[in-house]
Coordinates of C-alpha atoms and ligand atoms in Angstrom, one line a residue:
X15 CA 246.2 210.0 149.1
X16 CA 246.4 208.6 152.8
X17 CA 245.7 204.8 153.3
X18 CA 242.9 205.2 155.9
X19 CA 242.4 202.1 157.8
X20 CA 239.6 202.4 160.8
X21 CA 238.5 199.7 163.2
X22 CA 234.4 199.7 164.5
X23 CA 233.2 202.2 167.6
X24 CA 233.3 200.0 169.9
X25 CA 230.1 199.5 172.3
X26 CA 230.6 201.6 176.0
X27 CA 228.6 199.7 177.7
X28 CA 230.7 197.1 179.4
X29 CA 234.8 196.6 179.4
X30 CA 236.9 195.5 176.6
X31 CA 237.4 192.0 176.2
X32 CA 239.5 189.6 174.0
X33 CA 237.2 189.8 170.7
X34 CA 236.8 193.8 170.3
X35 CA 241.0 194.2 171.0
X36 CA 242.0 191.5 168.3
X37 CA 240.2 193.7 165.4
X38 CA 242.3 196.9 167.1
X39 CA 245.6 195.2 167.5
X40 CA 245.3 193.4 163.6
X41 CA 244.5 197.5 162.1
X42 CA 247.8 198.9 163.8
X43 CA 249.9 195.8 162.6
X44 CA 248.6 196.6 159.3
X45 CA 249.2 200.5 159.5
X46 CA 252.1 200.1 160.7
X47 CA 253.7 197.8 157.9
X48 CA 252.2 200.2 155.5
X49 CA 254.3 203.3 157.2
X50 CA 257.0 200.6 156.6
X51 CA 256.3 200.4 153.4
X52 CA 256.3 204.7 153.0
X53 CA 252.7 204.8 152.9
X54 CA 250.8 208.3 154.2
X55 CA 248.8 205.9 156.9
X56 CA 245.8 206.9 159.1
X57 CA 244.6 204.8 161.9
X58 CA 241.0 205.7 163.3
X59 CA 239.1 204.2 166.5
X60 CA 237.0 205.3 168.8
X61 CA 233.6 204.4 171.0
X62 CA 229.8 204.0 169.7
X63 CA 228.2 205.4 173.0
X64 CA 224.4 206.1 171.7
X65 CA 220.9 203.7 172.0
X66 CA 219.4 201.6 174.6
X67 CA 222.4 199.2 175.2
X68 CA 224.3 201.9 176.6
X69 CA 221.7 204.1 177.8
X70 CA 220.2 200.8 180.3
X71 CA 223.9 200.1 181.4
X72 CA 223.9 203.5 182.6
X73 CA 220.6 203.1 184.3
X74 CA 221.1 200.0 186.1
X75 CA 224.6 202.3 187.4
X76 CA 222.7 204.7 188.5
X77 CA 224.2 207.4 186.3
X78 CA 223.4 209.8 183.5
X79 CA 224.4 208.0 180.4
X80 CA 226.9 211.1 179.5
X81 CA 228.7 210.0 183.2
X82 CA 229.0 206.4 182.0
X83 CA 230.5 206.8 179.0
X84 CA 233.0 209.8 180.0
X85 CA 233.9 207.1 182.8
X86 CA 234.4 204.2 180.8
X87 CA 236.0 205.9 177.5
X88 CA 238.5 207.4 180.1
X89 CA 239.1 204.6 182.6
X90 CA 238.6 201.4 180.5
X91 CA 238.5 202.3 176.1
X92 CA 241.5 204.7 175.6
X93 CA 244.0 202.7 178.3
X94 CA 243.4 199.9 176.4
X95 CA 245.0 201.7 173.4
X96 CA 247.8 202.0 175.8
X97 CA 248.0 198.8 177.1
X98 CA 248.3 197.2 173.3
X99 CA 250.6 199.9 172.0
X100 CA 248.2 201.1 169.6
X101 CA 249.6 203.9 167.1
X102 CA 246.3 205.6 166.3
X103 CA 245.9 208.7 164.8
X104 CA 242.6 209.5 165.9
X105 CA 239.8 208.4 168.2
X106 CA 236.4 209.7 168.2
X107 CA 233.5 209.1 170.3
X108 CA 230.5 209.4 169.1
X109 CA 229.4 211.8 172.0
X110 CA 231.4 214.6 170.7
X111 CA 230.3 217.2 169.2
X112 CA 232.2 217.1 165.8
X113 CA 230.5 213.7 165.5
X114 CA 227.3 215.4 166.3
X115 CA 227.8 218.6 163.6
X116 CA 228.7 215.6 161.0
X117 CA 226.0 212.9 161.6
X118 CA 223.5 215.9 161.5
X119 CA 224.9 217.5 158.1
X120 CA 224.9 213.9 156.4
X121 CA 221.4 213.6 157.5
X122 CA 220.4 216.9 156.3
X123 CA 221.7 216.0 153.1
X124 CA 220.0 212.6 152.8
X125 CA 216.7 214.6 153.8
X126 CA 217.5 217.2 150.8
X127 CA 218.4 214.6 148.6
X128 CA 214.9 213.2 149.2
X129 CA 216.5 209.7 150.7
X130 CA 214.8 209.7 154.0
X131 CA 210.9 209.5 154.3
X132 CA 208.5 208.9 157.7
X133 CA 206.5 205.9 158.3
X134 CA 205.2 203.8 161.0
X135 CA 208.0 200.6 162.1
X136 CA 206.5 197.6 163.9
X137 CA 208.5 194.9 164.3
X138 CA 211.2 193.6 167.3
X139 CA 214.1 195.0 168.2
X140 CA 217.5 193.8 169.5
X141 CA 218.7 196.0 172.1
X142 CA 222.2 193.8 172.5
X143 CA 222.6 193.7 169.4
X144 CA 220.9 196.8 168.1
X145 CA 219.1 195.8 165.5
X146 CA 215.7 195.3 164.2
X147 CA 215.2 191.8 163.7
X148 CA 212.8 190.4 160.7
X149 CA 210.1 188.5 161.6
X150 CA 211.3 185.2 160.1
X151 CA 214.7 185.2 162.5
X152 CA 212.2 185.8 165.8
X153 CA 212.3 182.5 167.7
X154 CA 210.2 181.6 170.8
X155 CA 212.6 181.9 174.1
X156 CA 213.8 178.2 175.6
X157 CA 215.4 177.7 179.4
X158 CA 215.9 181.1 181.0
X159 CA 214.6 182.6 177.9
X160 CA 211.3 181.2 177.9
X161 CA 208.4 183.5 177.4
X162 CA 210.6 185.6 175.4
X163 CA 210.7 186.2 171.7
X164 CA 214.8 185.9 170.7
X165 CA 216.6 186.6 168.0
X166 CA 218.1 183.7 165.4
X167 CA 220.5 185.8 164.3
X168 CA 222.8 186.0 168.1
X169 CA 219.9 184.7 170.6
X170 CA 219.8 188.1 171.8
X171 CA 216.2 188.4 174.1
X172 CA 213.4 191.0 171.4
X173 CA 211.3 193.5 172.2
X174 CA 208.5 194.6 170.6
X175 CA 208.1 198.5 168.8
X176 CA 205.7 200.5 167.5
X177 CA 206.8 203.7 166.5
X178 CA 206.2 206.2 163.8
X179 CA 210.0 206.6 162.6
X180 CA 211.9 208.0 159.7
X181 CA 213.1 205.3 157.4
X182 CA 215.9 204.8 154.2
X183 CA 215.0 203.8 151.2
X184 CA 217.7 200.6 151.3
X185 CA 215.1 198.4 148.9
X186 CA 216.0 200.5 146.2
X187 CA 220.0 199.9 146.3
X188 CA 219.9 196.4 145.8
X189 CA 220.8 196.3 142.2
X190 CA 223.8 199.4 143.2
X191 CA 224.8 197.6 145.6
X192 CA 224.6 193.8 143.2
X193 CA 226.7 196.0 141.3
X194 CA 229.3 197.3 143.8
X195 CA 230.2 193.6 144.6
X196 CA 230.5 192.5 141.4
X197 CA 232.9 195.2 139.6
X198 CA 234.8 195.6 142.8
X199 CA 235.2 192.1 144.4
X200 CA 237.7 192.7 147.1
X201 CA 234.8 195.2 148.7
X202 CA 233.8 192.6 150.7
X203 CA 236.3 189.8 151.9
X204 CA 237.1 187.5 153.0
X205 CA 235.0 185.6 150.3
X206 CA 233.2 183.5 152.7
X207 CA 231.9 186.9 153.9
X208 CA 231.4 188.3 150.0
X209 CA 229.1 185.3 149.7
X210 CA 227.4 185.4 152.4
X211 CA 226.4 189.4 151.6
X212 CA 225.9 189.0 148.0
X213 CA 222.8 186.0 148.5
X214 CA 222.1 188.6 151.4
X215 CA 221.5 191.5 148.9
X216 CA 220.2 189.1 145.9
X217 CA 217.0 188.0 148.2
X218 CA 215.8 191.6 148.8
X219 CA 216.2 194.5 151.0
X220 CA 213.3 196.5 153.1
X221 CA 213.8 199.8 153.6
X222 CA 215.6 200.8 156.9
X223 CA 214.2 202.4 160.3
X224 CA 216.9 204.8 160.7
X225 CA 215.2 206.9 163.5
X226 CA 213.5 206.6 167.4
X227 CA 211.5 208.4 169.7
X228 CA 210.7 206.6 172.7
X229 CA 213.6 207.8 174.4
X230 CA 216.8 210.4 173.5
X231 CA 220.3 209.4 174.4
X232 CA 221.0 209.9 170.9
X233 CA 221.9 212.5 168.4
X234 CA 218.7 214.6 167.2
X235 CA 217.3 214.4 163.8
X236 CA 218.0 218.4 162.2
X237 CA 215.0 219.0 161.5
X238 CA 212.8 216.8 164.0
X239 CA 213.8 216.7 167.5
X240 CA 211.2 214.4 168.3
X241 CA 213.9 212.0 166.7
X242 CA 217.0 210.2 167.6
X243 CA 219.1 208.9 165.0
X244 CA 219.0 204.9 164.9
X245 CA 222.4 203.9 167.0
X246 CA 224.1 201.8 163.8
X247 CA 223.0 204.8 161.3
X248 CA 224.8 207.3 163.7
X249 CA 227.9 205.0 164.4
X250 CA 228.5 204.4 160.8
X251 CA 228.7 207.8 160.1
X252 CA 231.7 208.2 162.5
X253 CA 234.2 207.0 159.8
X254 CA 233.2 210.0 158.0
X255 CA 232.8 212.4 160.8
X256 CA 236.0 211.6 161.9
X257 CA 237.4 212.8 158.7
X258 CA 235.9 216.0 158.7
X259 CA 232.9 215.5 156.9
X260 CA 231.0 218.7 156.5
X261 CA 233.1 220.9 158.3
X262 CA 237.1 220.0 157.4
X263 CA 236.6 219.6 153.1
X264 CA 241.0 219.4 152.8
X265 CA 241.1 216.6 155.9
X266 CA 237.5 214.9 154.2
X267 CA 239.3 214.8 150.9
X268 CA 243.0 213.7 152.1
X269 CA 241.0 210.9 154.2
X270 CA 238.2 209.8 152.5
X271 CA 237.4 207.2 150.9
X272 CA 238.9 205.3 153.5
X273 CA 241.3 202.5 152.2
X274 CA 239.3 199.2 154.8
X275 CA 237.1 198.8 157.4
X276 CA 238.0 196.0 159.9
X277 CA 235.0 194.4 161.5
X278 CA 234.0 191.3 162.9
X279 CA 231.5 189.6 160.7
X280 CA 228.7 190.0 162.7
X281 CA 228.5 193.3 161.6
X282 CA 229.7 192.8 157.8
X283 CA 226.0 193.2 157.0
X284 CA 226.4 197.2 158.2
X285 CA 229.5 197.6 156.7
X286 CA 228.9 196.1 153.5
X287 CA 225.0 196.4 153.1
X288 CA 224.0 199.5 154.7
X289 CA 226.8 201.1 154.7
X290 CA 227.7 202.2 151.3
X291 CA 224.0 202.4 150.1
X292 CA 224.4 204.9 152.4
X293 CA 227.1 206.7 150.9
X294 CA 225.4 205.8 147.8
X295 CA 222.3 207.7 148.3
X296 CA 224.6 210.8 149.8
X297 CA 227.0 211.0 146.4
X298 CA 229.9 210.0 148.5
X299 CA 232.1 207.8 147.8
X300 CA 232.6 203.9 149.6
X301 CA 235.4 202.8 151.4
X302 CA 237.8 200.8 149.1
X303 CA 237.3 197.3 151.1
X304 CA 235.8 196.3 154.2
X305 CA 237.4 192.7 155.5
X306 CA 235.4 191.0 157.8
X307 CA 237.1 188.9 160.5
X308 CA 236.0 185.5 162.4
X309 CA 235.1 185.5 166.2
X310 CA 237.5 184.5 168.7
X311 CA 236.4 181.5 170.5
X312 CA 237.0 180.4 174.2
X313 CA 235.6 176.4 174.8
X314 CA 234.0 176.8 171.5
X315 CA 231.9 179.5 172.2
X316 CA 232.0 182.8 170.8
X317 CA 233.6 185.2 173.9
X318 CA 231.4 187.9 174.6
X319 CA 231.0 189.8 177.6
X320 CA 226.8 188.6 178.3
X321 CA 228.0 184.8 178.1
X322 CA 231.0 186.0 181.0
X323 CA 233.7 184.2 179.0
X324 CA 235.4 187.6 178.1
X325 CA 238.7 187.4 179.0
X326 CA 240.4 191.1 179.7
X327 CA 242.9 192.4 177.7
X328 CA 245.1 193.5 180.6
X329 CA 245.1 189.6 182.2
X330 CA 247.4 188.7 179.3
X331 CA 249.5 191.3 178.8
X332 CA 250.3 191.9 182.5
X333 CA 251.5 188.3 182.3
X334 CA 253.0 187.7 178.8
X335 CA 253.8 191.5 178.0
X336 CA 251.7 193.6 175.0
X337 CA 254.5 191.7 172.5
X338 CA 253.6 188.6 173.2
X339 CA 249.9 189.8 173.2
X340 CA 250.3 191.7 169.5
X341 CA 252.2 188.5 168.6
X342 CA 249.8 186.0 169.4
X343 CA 246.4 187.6 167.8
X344 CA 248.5 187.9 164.6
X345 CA 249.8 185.0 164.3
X346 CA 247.8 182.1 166.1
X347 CA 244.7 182.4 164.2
X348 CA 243.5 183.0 160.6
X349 CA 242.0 186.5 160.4
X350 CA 239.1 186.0 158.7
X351 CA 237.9 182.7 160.3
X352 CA 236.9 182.0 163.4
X353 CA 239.7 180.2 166.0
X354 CA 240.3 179.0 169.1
X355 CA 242.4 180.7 172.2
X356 CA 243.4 179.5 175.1
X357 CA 245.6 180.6 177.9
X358 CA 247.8 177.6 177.5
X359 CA 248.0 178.3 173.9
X360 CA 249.4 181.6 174.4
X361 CA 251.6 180.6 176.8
X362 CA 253.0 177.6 174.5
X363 CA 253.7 180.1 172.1
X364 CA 255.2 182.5 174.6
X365 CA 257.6 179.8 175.3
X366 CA 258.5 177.9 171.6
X367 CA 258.4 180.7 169.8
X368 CA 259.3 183.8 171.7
X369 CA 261.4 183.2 174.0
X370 CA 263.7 180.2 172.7
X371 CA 263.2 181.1 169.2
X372 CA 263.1 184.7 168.9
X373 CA 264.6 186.3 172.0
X374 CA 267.1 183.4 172.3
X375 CA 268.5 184.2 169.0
X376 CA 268.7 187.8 169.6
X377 CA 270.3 187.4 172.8
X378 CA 272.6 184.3 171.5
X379 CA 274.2 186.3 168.8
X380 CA 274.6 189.9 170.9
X381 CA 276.4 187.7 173.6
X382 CA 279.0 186.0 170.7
X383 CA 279.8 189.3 169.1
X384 CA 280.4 190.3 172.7
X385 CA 282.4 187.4 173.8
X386 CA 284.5 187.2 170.3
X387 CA 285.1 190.7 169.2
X388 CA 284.2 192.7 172.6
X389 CA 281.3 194.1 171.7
X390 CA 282.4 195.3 167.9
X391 CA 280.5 194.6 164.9
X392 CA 283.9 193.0 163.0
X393 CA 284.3 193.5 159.0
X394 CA 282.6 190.2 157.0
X395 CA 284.5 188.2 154.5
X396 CA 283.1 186.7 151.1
X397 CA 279.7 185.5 151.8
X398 CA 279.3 181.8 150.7
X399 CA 276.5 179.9 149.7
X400 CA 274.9 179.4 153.3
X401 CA 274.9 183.7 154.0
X402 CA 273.2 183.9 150.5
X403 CA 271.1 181.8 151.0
X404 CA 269.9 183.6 154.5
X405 CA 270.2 186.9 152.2
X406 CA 267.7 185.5 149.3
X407 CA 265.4 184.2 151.9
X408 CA 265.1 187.5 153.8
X409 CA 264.3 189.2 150.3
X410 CA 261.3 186.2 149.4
X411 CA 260.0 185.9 153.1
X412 CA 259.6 190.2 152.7
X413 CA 258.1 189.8 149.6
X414 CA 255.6 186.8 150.9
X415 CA 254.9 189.0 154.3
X416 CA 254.2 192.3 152.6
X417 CA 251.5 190.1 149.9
X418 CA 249.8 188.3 153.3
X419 CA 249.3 192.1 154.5
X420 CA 247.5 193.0 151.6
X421 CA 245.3 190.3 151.7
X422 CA 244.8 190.9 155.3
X423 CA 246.2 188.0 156.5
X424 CA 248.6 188.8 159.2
X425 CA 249.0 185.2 160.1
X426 CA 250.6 184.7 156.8
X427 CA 253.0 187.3 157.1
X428 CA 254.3 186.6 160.5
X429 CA 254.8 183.2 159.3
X430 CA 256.5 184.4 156.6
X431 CA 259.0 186.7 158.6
X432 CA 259.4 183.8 161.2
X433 CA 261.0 181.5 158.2
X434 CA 263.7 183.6 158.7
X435 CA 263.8 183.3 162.6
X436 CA 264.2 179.4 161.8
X437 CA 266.4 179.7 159.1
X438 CA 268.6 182.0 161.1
X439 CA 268.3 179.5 164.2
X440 CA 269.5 176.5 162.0
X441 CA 272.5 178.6 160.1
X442 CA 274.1 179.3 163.6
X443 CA 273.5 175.4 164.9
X444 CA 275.0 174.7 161.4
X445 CA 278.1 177.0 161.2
X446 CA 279.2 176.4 165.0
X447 CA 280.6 179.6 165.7
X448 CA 281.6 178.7 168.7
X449 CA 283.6 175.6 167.6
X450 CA 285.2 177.9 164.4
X451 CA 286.3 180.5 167.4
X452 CA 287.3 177.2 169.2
X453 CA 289.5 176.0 166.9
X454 CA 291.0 179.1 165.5
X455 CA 289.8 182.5 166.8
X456 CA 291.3 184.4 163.7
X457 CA 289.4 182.6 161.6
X458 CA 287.5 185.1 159.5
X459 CA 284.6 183.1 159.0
X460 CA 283.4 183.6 162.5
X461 CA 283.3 187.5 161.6
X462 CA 280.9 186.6 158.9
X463 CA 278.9 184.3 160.4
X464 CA 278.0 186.5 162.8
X465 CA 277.7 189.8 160.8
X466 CA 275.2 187.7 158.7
X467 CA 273.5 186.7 162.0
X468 CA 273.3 190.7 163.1
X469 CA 272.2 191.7 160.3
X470 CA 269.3 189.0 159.9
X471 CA 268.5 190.1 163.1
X472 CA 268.4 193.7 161.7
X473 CA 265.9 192.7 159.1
X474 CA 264.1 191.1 161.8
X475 CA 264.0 194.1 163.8
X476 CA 261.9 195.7 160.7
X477 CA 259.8 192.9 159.6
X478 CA 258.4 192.6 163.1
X479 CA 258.1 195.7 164.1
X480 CA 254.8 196.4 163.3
X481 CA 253.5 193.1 165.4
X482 CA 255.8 193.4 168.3
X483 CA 257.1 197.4 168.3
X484 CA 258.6 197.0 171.9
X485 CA 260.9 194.0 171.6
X486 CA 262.0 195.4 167.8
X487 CA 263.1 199.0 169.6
X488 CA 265.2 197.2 172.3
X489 CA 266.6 194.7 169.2
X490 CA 267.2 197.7 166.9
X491 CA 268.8 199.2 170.1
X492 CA 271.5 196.6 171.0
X493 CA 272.3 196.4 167.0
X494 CA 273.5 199.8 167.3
X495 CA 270.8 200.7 165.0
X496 CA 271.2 204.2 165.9
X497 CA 273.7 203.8 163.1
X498 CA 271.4 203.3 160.5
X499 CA 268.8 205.1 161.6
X500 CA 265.2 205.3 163.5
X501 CA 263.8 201.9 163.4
X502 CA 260.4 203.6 162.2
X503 CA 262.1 204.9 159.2
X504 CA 263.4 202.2 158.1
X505 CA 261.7 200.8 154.4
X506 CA 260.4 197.6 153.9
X507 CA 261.8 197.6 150.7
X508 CA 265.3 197.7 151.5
X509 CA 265.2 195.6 154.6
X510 CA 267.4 192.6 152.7
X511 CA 270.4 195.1 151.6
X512 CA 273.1 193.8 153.3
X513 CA 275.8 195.4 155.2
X514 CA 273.7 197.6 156.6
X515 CA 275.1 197.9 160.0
X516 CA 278.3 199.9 159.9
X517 CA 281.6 197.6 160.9
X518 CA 282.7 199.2 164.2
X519 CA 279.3 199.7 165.6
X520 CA 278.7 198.8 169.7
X521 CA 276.6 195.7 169.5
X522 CA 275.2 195.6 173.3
X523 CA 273.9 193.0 174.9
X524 CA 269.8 192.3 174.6
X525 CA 267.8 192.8 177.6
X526 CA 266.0 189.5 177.3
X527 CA 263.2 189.7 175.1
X528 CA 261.1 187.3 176.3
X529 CA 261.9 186.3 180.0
X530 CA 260.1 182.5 181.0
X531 CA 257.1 182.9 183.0
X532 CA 256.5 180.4 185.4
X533 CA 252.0 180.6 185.4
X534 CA 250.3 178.2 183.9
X535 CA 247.3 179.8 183.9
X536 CA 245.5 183.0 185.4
X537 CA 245.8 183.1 189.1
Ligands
MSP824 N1 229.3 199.5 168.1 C1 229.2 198.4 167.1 C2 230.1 198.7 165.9 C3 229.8 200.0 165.2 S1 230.9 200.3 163.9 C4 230.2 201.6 163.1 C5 229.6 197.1 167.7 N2 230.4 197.2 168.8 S2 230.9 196.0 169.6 O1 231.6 196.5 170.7 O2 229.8 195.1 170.0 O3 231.8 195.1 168.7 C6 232.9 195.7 168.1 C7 233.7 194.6 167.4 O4 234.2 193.6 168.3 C8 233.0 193.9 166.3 O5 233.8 193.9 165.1 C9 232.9 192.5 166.8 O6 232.9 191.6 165.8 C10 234.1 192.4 167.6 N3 234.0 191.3 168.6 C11 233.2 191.2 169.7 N4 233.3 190.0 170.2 C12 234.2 189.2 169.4 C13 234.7 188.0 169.5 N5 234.4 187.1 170.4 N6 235.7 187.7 168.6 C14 236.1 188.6 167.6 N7 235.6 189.8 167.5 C15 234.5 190.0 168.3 O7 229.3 196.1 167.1

């Protein structure tokens, strides 16, 4: 069975910022540890282009909505990918017709199945957020706002509808879903999220609007074309459209259910509500856990692209490099809270722990095994207590990093991995290689100091891999890890055998890793 791992569709209707690449960058750190780890992997994103949001972006451009999207998916969504060195298997857009065949055949089904009935919706809608808001979270406008309803939920301006729509029968999951949650509790996490859906689910559900018909950038219901699916309904459905639902049954069953959904938790409630009732009232089965993340915050607000704080991917990693970027998303805040970034942050990071503790180590022990033994990995001696305990930590902080993945902390496990980047700092400031080749240069503890350094540095190469892929293939490279092997077939599990590296092998010097950058800030 493939461990399927998607992030959302993300929104066309603007550029990516900040907040929609940290939930893309966390899912490949995670897929890629679990290829690590041997692990059939599968990593799915793609763009929700349907509904208003998208459809008025287009407008106010002056261009078909089909135009806008095909323009931005091309020019701004699937570079990004590139930018972040994202390893995904698949990216679907919700414009394309195998999401179309899909969305329609699970509709058809929840129309057989006699899940989907017509009635008349009025109410307010959310067009920047999507979402039909209850009447109890509709709040009177304030400021630039005023003589406006607006959402509690996001603050998002309302509109009012009237339409005769198709709706889901969601009222009538509440005790399936009650029951999801309670014999599987990692469905929902983190449990700050878990609570929040549970009391959610416990007060009541209303049955869904799922359709529209006041305008059509949308996919048509089969069997009414007066109807549009409902954005969220349709973009839901892409996890399973994207596996092949209805018209690929091997690739439906090898990917589905998928293993977690990544989201940001303001859309837990679709992931973990709707969602699986969904699949519920369909006979399919749910996903295995969806893990809701916190919002990244710039001056305290959440960043998002109406409020004009959305900082651009590119900005960072043209400065700092997509390492650095990977790095720093992982590491610097707790994945399923909300944190802070800052530009200084990153680049305080860059500095402490990139450059002069990562790269400088690298580049510290390729230059001594150059300058002692020209370039040669020389043959060890006994270790002693200090290169066990280097070997014993490598083993725990691998054992540590690979639990933090499975609990979807990825701060954890870079933490973990970066015990050894210390401990391997203080072990050479300790045994003084260069005063042992000082005072005697045919002293064979200097061989074994540093074959214990190279070949922390080789478990380094692995363990960090997945966050920062580029500076672990020019590591792996000067390590003469050709040797060994591909660095992407290297296990997890075998990452604190020692010896690894055959005595002999060139060991060339590292292109630095992480060279200083002078800006402060953006220019
Ligand atoms: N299209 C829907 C998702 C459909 S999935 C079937 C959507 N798109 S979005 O582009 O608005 O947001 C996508 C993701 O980006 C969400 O998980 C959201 O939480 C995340 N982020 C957007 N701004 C964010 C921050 N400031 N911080 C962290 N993540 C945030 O919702």
């Amino acid at each position: 069975m493939t461990s399927a791992t998607a992030t959302p569709i993300y929104y066309v209707n603007a550029r990516p910022h900040l907040g929609h690449a940290y939930t893309t960058v966390v899912a490949d750190a995670v897929c890629r540890w679990h290829r690590l780890l041997g692990h059939e992997t599968h990593l799915l994103t793609g763009t929700d282009e349907h509904g208003l949001k998208v459809l008025r972006r287009a407008e106010q451009n002056g261009v078909s909505p089909q135009e806008w999207t095909d323009r931005l998916v091309e020019s701004e969504w699937k570079p990004l990918l590139e930018t972040l060195d994202i390893a995904n298997d698949d990216f679907i857009r919700t414009s394309e017709p195998r999401h179309e065949t899909g969305a329609q055949a699970f509709w058809q089904d929840l129309h057989d199945r006699g899940e989907v009935y017509k009635g008349e919706f009025s109410g307010w809608y959310s067009v920047g957020s999507e979402e039909f808001v209850a009447d109890d979270d509709v709040l009177d406008g304030e400021g630039d706002d005023e003589g406006f309803k607006i959402s509690a939920l996001d603050g998002s301006r309302l509109e009012h509808v009237t339409e005769e729509n198709y709706f889901f029968p969601l009222a009538k999951y509440q005790q399936r879903l009650l029951d999801l949650y309670e014999q599987n509790p990692r469905f929902i996490q983190p449990e700050s999220a878990r609570n929040e859906i549970v009391s959610f689910v416990r007060r009541g559900l209303k049955d869904l609007s799922i359709s529209r018909s006041t305008f059509d950038w949308g996919i048509k219901v089969p069997w009414d074309e007066q109807h549009v699916m409902y954005v969220w309904i349709e973009a839901l459905l892409n996890y399973v459209t994207a596996a092949g639902y209805g018209v690929d049954e091997e690739r439906f069953d090898r990917l589905w259910p998928a293993n977690i959904h990544l989201v940001g938790k303001d859309i837990a409630r679709f992931h973990a509500v709707i969602w699986p009732a969904m699949l519920m009232a369909a006979g399919q089965p749910v996903p295995h856990r969806v893990f809701a993340h916190g919002w990244l915050l710039v001056g305290g607000q959440k960043m998002s692209k109406s409020k004009a704080n959305g900082i651009r991917p590119d900005e960072l990693v043209d400065v700092f490099g997509s390492d650095a970027y990977r790095y720093y998303f992982s590491r610097a805040l707790t994945f399923g809270s909300d944190g802070s970034i800052s530009w200084e942050d990153v680049h305080a990071r860059y500095h402490a722990e990139l450059a002069n503790g990562f790269g400088n180590l690298a580049s510290r022990v390729a230059a001594m095994i150059g300058k002692y033994f020209d370039g040669a990995l020389p043959a060890p001696g006994d270790l002693g207590p200090a290169e066990q305990a280097i070997v014993d930590l490598v083993r725990e902080a691998t054992t540590t990093a690979d639990a933090a993945i499975e609990a979807v902390a990825p701060q954890d496990a870079v933490a973990a991995v970066w015990t050894i980047v210390e401990a391997l700092n203080g072990y050479l400031t300790e045994q003084a290689p260069w005063a042992v080749a000082k005072a005697d240069p045919h002293d064979p503890r200097l061989a074994t100091i540093l074959v214990t350094a190279a070949e922390g540095l080789r478990a380094l190469a692995v363990l960090l891999n997945p966050v920062m892929p580029r500076a672990c293939a020019a590591l792996w490279d000067s390590l003469g890890g050709a040797a060994i092997g591909e660095l992407s077939d290297q296990r997890i599990a075998d990452v604190a055998t020692w010896g690894q590296i055959p005595v002999g092998t060139t060991i060339t010097k590292v292109p630095s890793l992480f060279p200083r950058i002078e800006t402060e800030t953006p220019a």
